[in-house]
Short mmCIF file of C-alpha atoms in Angstrom, two decimals:
data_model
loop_
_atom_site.label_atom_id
_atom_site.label_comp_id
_atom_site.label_asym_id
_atom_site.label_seq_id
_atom_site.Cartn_x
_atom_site.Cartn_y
_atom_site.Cartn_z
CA UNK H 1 12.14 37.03 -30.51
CA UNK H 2 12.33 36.24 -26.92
CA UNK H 3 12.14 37.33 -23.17
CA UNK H 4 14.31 39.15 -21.16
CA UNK H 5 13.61 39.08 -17.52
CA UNK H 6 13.23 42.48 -15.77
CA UNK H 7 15.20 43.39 -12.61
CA UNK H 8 13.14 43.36 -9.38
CA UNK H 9 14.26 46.92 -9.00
CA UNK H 10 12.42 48.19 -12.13
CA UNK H 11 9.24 46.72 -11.36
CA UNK H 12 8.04 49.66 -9.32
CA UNK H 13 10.43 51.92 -11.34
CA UNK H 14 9.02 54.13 -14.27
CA UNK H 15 9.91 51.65 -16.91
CA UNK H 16 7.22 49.59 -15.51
CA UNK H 17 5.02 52.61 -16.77
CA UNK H 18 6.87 52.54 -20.40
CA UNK H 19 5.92 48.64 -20.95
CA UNK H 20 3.06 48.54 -23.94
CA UNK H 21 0.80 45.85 -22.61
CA UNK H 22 1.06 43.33 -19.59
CA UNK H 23 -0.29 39.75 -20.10
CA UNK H 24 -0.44 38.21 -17.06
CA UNK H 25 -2.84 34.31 -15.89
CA UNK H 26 -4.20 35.31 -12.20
CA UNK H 27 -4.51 32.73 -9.97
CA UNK H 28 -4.87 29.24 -11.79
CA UNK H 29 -6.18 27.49 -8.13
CA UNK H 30 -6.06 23.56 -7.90
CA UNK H 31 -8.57 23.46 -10.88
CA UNK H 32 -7.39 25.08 -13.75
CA UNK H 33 -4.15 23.16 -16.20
CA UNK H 34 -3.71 25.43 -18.88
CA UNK H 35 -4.92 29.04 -20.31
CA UNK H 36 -4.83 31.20 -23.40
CA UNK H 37 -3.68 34.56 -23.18
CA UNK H 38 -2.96 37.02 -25.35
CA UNK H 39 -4.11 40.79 -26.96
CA UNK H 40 -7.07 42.27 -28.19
CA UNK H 41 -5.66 42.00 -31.64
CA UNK H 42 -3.90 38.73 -31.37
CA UNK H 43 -0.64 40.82 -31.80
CA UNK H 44 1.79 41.16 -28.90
CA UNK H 45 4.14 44.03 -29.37
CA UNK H 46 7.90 44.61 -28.58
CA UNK H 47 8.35 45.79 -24.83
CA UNK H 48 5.03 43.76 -23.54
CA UNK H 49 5.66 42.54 -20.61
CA UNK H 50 4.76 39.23 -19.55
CA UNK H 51 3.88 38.67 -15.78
CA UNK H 52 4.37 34.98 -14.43
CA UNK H 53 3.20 33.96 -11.28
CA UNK H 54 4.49 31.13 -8.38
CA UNK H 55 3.53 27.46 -10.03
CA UNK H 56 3.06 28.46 -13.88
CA UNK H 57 4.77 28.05 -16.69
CA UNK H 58 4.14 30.84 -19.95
CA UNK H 59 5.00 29.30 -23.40
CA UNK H 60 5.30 31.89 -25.98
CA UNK H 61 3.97 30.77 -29.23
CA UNK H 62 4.33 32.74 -32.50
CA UNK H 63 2.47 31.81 -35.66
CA UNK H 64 2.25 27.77 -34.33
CA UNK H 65 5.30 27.71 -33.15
CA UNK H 66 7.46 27.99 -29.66
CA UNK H 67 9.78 31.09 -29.56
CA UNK H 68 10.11 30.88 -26.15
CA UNK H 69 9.29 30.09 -22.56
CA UNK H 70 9.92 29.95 -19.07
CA UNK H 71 9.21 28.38 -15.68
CA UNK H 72 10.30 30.65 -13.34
CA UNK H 73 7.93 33.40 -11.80
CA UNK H 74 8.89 36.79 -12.57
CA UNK H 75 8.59 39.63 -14.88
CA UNK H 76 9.40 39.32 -18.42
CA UNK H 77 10.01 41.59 -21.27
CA UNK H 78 8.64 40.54 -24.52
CA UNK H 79 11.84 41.58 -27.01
CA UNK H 80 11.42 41.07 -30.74
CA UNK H 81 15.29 41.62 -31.15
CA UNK H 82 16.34 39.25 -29.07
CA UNK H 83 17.04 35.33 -29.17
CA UNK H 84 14.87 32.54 -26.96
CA UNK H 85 16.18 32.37 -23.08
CA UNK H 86 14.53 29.41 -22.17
CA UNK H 87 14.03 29.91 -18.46
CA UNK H 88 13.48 26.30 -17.83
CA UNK H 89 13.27 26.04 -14.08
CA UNK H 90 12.58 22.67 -13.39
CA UNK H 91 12.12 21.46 -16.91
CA UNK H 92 16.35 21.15 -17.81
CA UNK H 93 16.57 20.45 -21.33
CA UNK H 94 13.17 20.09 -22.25
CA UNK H 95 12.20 23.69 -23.62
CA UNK H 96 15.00 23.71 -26.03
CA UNK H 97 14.14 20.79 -27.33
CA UNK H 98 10.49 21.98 -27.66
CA UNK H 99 11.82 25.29 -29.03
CA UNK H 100 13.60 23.20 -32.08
CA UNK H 101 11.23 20.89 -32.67
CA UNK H 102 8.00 21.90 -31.95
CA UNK H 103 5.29 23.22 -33.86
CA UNK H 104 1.30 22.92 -33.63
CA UNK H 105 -0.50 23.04 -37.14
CA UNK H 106 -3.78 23.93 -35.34
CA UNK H 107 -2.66 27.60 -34.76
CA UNK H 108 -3.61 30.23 -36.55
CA UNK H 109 -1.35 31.56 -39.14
CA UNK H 110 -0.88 34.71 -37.76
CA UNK H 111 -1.51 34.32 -34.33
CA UNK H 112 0.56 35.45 -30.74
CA UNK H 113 -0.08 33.87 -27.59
CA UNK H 114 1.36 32.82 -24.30
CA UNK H 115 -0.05 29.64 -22.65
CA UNK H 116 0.23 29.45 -19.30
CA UNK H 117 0.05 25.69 -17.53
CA UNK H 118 -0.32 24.77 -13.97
CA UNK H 119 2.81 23.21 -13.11
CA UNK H 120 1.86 22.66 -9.30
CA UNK H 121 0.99 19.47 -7.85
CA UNK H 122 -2.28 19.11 -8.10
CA UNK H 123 -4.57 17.35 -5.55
CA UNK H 124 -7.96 15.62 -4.29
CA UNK H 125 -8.51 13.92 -7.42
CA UNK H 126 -11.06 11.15 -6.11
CA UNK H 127 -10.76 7.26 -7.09
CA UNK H 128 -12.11 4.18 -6.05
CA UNK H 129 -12.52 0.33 -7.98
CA UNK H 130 -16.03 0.44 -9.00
CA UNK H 131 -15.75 -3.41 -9.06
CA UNK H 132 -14.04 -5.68 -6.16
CA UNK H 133 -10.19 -6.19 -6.91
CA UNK H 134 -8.52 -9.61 -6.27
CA UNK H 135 -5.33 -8.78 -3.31
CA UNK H 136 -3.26 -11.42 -1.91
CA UNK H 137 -3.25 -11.30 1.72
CA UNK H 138 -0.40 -12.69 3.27
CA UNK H 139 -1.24 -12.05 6.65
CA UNK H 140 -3.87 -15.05 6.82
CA UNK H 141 -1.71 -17.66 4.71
CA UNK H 142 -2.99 -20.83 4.36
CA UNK H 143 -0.85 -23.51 3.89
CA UNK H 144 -1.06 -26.11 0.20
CA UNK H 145 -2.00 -29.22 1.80
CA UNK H 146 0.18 -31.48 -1.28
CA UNK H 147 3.64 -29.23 -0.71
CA UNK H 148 2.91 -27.73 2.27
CA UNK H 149 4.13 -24.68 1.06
CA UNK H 150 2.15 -21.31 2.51
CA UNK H 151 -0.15 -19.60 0.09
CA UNK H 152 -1.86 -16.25 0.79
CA UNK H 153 -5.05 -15.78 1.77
CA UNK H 154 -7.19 -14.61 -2.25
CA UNK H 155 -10.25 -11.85 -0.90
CA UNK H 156 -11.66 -9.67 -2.69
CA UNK H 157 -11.86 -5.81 -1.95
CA UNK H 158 -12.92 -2.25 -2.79
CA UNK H 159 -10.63 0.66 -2.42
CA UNK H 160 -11.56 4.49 -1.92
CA UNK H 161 -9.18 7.46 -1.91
CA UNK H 162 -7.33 10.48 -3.66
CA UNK H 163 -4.43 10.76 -5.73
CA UNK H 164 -2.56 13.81 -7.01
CA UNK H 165 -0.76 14.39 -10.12
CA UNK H 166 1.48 17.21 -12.58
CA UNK H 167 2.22 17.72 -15.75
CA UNK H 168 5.55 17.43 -16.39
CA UNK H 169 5.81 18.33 -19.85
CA UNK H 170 3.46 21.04 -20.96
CA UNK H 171 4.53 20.72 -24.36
CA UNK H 172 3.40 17.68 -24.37
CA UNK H 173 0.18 17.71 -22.44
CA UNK H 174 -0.53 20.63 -25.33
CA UNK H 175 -0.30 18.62 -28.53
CA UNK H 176 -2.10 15.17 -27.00
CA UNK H 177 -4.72 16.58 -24.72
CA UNK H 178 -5.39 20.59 -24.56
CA UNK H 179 -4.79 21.40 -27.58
CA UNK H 180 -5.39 25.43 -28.26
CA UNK H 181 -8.00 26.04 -25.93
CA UNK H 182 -9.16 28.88 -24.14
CA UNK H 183 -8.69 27.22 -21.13
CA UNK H 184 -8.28 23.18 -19.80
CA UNK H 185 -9.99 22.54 -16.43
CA UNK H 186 -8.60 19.55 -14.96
CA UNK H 187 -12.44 18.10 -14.74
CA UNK H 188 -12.12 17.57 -18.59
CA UNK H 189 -8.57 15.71 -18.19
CA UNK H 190 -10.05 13.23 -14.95
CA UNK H 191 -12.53 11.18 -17.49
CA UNK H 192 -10.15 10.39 -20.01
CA UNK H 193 -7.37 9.54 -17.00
CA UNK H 194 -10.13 7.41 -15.30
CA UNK H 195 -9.15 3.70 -16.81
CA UNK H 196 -5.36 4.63 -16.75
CA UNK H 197 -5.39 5.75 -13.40
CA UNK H 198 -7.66 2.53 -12.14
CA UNK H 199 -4.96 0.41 -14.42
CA UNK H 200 -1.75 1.86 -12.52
CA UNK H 201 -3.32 1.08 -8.96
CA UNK H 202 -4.34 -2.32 -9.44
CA UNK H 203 -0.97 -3.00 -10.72
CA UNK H 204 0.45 -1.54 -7.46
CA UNK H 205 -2.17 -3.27 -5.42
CA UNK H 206 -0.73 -6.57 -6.85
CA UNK H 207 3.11 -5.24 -5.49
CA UNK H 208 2.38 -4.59 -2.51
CA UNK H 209 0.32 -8.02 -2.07
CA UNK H 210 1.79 -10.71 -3.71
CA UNK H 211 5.34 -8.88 -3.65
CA UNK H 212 5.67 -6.87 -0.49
CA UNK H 213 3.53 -9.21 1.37
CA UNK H 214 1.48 -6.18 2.96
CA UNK H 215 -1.54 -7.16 5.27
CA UNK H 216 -5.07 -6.09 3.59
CA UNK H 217 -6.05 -4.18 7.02
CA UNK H 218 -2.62 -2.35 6.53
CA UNK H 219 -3.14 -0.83 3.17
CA UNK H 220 -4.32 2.64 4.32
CA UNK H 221 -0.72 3.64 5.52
CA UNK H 222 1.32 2.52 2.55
CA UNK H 223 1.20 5.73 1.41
CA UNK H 224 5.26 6.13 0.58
CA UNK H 225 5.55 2.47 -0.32
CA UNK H 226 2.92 3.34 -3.05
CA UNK H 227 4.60 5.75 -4.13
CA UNK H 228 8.18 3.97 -4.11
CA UNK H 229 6.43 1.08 -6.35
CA UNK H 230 5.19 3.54 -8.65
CA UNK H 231 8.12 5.07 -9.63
CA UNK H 232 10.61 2.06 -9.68
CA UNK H 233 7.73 -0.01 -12.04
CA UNK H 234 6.17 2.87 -14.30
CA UNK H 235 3.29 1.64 -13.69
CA UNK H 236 2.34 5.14 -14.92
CA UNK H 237 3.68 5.15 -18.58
CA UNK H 238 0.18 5.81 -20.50
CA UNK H 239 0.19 8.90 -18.20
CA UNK H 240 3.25 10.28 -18.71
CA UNK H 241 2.99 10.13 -22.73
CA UNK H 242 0.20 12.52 -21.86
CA UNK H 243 2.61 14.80 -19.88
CA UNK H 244 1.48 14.06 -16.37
CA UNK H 245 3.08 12.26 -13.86
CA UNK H 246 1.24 10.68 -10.90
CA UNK H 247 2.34 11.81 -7.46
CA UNK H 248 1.09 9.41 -5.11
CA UNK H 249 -2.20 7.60 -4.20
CA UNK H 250 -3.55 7.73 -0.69
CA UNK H 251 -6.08 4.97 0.02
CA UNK H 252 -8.79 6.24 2.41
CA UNK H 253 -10.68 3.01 2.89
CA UNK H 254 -10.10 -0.73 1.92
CA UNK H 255 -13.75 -2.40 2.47
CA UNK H 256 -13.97 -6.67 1.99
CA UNK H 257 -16.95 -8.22 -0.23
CA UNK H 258 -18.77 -10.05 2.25
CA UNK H 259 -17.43 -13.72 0.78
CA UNK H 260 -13.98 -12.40 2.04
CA UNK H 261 -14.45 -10.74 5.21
CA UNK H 262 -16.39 -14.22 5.94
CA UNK H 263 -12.96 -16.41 5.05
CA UNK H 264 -11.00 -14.05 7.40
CA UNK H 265 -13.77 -14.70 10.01
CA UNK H 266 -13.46 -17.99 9.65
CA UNK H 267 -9.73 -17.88 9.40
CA UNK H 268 -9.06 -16.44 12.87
CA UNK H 269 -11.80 -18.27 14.81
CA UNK H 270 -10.00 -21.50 13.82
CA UNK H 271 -6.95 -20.76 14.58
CA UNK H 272 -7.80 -19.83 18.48
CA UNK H 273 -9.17 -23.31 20.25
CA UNK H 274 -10.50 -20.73 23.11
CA UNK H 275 -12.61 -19.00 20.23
CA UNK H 276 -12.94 -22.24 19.04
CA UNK H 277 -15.06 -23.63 22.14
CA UNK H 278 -16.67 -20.43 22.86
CA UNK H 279 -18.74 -20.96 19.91
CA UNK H 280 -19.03 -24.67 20.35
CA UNK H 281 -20.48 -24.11 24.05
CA UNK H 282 -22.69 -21.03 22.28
CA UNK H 283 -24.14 -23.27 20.33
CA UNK H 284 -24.76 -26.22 22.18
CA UNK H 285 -26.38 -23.97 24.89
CA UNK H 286 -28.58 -22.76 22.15
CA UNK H 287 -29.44 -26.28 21.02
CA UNK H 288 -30.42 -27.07 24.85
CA UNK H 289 -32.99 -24.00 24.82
CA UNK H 290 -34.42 -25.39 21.23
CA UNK H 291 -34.78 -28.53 22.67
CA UNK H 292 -36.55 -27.37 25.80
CA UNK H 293 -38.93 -25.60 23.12
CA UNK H 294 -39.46 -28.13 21.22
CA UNK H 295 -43.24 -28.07 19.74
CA UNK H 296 -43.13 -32.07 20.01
CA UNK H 297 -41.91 -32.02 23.33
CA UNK H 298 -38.36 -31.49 25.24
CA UNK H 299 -37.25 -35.45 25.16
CA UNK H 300 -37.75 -35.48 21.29
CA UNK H 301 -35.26 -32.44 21.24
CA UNK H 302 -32.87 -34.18 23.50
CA UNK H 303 -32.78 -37.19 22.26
CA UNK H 304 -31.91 -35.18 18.85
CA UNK H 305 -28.97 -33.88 20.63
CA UNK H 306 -27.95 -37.13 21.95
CA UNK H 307 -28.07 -38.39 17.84
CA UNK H 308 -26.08 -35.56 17.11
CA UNK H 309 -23.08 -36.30 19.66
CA UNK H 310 -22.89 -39.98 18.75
CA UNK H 311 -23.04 -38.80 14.94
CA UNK H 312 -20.39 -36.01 15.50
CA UNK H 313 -18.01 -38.74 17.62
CA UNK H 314 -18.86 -36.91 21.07
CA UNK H 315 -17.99 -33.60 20.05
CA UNK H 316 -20.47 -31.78 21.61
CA UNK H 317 -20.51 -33.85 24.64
CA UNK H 318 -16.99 -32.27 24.98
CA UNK H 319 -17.59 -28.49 24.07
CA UNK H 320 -18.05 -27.66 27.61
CA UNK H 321 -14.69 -28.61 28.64
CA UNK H 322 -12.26 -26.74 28.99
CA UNK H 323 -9.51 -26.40 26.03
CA UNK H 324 -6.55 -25.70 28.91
CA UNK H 325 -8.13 -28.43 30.93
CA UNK H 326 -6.89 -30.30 27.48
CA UNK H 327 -3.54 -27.98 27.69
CA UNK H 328 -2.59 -29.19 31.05
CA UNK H 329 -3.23 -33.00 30.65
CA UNK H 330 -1.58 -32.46 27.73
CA UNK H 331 1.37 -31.09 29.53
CA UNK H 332 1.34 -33.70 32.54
CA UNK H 333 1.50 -36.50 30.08
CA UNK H 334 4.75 -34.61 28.45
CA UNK H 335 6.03 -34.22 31.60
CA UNK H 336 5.83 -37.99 33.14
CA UNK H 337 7.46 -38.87 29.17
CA UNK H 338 10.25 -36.59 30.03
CA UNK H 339 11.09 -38.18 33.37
CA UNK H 340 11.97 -41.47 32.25
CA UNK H 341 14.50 -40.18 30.45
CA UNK H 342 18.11 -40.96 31.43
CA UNK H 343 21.57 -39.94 29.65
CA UNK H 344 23.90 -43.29 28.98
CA UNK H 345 27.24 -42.19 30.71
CA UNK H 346 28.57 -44.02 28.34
CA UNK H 347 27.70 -42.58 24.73
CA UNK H 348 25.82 -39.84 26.17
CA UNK H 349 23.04 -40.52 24.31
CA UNK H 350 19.33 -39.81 25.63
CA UNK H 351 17.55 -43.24 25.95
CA UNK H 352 14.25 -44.42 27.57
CA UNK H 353 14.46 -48.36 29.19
CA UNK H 354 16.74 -49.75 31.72
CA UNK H 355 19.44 -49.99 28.87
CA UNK H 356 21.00 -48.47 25.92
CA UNK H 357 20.27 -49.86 22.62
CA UNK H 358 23.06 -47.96 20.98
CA UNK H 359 25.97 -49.66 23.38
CA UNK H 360 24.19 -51.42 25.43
CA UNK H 361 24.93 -50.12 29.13
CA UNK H 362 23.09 -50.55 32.18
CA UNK H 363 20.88 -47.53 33.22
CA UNK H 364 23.13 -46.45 36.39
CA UNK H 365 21.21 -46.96 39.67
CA UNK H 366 19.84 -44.10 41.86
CA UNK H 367 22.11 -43.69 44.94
CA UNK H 368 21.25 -41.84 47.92
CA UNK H 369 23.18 -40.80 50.74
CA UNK H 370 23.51 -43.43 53.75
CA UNK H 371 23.46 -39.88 55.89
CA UNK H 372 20.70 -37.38 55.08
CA UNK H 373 18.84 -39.50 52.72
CA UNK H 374 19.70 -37.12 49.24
CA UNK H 375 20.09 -38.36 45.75
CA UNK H 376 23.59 -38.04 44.85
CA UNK H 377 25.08 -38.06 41.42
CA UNK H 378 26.64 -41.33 39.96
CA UNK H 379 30.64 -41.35 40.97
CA UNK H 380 30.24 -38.62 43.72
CA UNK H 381 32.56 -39.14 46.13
CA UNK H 382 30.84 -36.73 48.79
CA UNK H 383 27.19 -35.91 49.81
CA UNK H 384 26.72 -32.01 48.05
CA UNK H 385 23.77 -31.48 50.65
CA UNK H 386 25.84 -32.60 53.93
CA UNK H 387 29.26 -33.77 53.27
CA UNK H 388 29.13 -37.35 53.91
CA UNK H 389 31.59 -39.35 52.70
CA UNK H 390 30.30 -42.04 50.28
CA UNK H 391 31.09 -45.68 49.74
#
């Protein structure tokens, strides 16, 4: 027994009038994974035909076991005569395999049916970590004060999204999950996919953190990379013995516990001095208004300010100034060091002092011309601003 697929020309022809019975699965939508179909009587006669629309796959089953099948949309012709033609489509290999091997002891005895699954990708399945996940982020590293080696930033974080999956082996996805059903909505496969789903993200999350050194805030367009990590790691292998794959996640939001969004706060204030003294002039501003207010009297409240300062070492006293006012000493000071520099023409090495403590030489003096008054170069022979000849 087996099918032989009709020719497009004889589907409109009167042979489509001479077929017994059709057995057809309308539209299975984004919600529907597998349905039962078969005859009034259970029976399905020689010359049914079997209709198989864009997506599906029809499994022909035959007192528990697989006579035949096929993943290719068309018109079929149920043939009791003939052998299995395993129209695999996309599934090379796997239907003859089924054909030989597989059986299902929960069917009835005498029973015909065709299954038809939902082989298209299916998608808005909803997910999110109902608890906060640990990620590294590398993006505020923090460096290991012993080895000063850079660590990543640990925070805490809840992700929201969709993910889409297929089945990939109907067989399969028959014998562990469906079973012989009427019909499998995917709403009954979601619950038991729940932890395993959850399981395969965080292990992804981990990837692209600790790994791929992704930035938290940058997680919501990783997308491919997901993906990518998905299928080199099979991270997915629970899933798959159930005859699903998983297609991809996409993460819709990425939201930080408040501990962690409070240690990136803190990370990026500290590492900008101009952010820095903004908020050490906010607050020292507010602590002069408090002190004007003070219920015992403004010069108690000042003089608590003053205690403050000499405890803190004068930092306050120094919040209003300027951090480039710092910058620019800072850079004088640099500056003036630079200057007394001088090259030894004799090693060439940079020194400071009037001589060189590697060979001793005499820092050269300055000369000037006798004529315009410009420094010249030790052993110039000529004035390069007017020409005089030097002695």
């Amino acid at each position: 027994m087996g099918l032989i697929k009709a020719a497009v020309s004889a589907i409109g022809s009167t042979l489509h009038d001479q077929w017994k019975e059709a057995i057809r699965c309308e539209e299975m939508g984004n919600d529907i994974l597998m349905m039962k179909k078969t005859t009034k009587n259970g029976v399905i006669s020689n010359g049914s035909t079997i209709i198989v629309g864009q997506g599906q796959c029809a499994i022909i089953y035959d007192n528990g076991k697989v006579i035949d099948a096929t993943a290719e949309e068309g018109y079929y012709k149920f043939d009791t005569s003939s052998t299995p033609s395993m129209f695999e489509g996309e599934f090379k290999g796997m239907f003859k395999e089924m054909w030989e091997r597989f059986t299902y002891n929960g069917a009835s005895s005498k029973q015909q049916a065709v299954f038809f699954f939902n082989i298209k990708e299916i998608i808005n399945n909803k997910f999110g970590t109902p608890t906060p996940v640990m990620y590294d982020d590398w993006s505020h590293a923090i460096p290991n004060q012993m080895t000063g080696e850079l660590l990543p930033l640990a925070v805490n974080i809840k992700c929201f999204g969709n993910y889409t999956f297929k089945l990939t082996n109907p067989a399969t996805f028959m014998s562990e999950i469906a079973g012989m059903s009427e019909v499998y909505k995917k709403d009954q496969l979601l619950e038991q996919m729940r932890s395993e789903v959850m399981d395969s993200f965080e292990k992804v999350l981990n990837e692209l953190g600790y790994v791929n050194k992704i930035p938290v805030r940058a997680l919501p367009s990783q997308k491919a990379k997901i993906k990518e990590i998905m299928a080199q790691d099979n991270f997915d292998n629970r899933i798959k013995g159930r005859g699903i794959s998983i297609e991809g996640f996409n993460i819709e939001s990425v939201t930080l516990d408040d501990a962690s969004q409070e240690k990136i706060n803190n990370y990026e204030l500290s590492s900008n001095a101009y952010m820095q003294q903004g908020t050490m002039v906010g607050a020292y501003a507010q602590s002069m208004k408090d002190a004007a207010n003070n219920a015992n009297g403004a010069t108690t409240g000042f003089m608590g300010i003053g205690m403050a300062n000499m405890a803190s070492g004068g930092v306050m006293g120094g919040a209003t100034t300027a951090p480039w006012q710092n910058t620019s000493n800072s850079s004088v000071n640099n500056n003036s060091s630079t200057s007394d520099m001088w090259e030894c023409p004799n090693c060439k090495k940079q020194v400071k002092g009037n001589f060189c403590p590697d060979c001793g030489q005499k820092k050269p003096e300055k000369v000037f011309c006798s004529n315009c008054g410009k420094k010249v170069e030790n052993g110039a022979k000529f004035c390069p601003n007017c020409g005089n000849k030097l002695n």
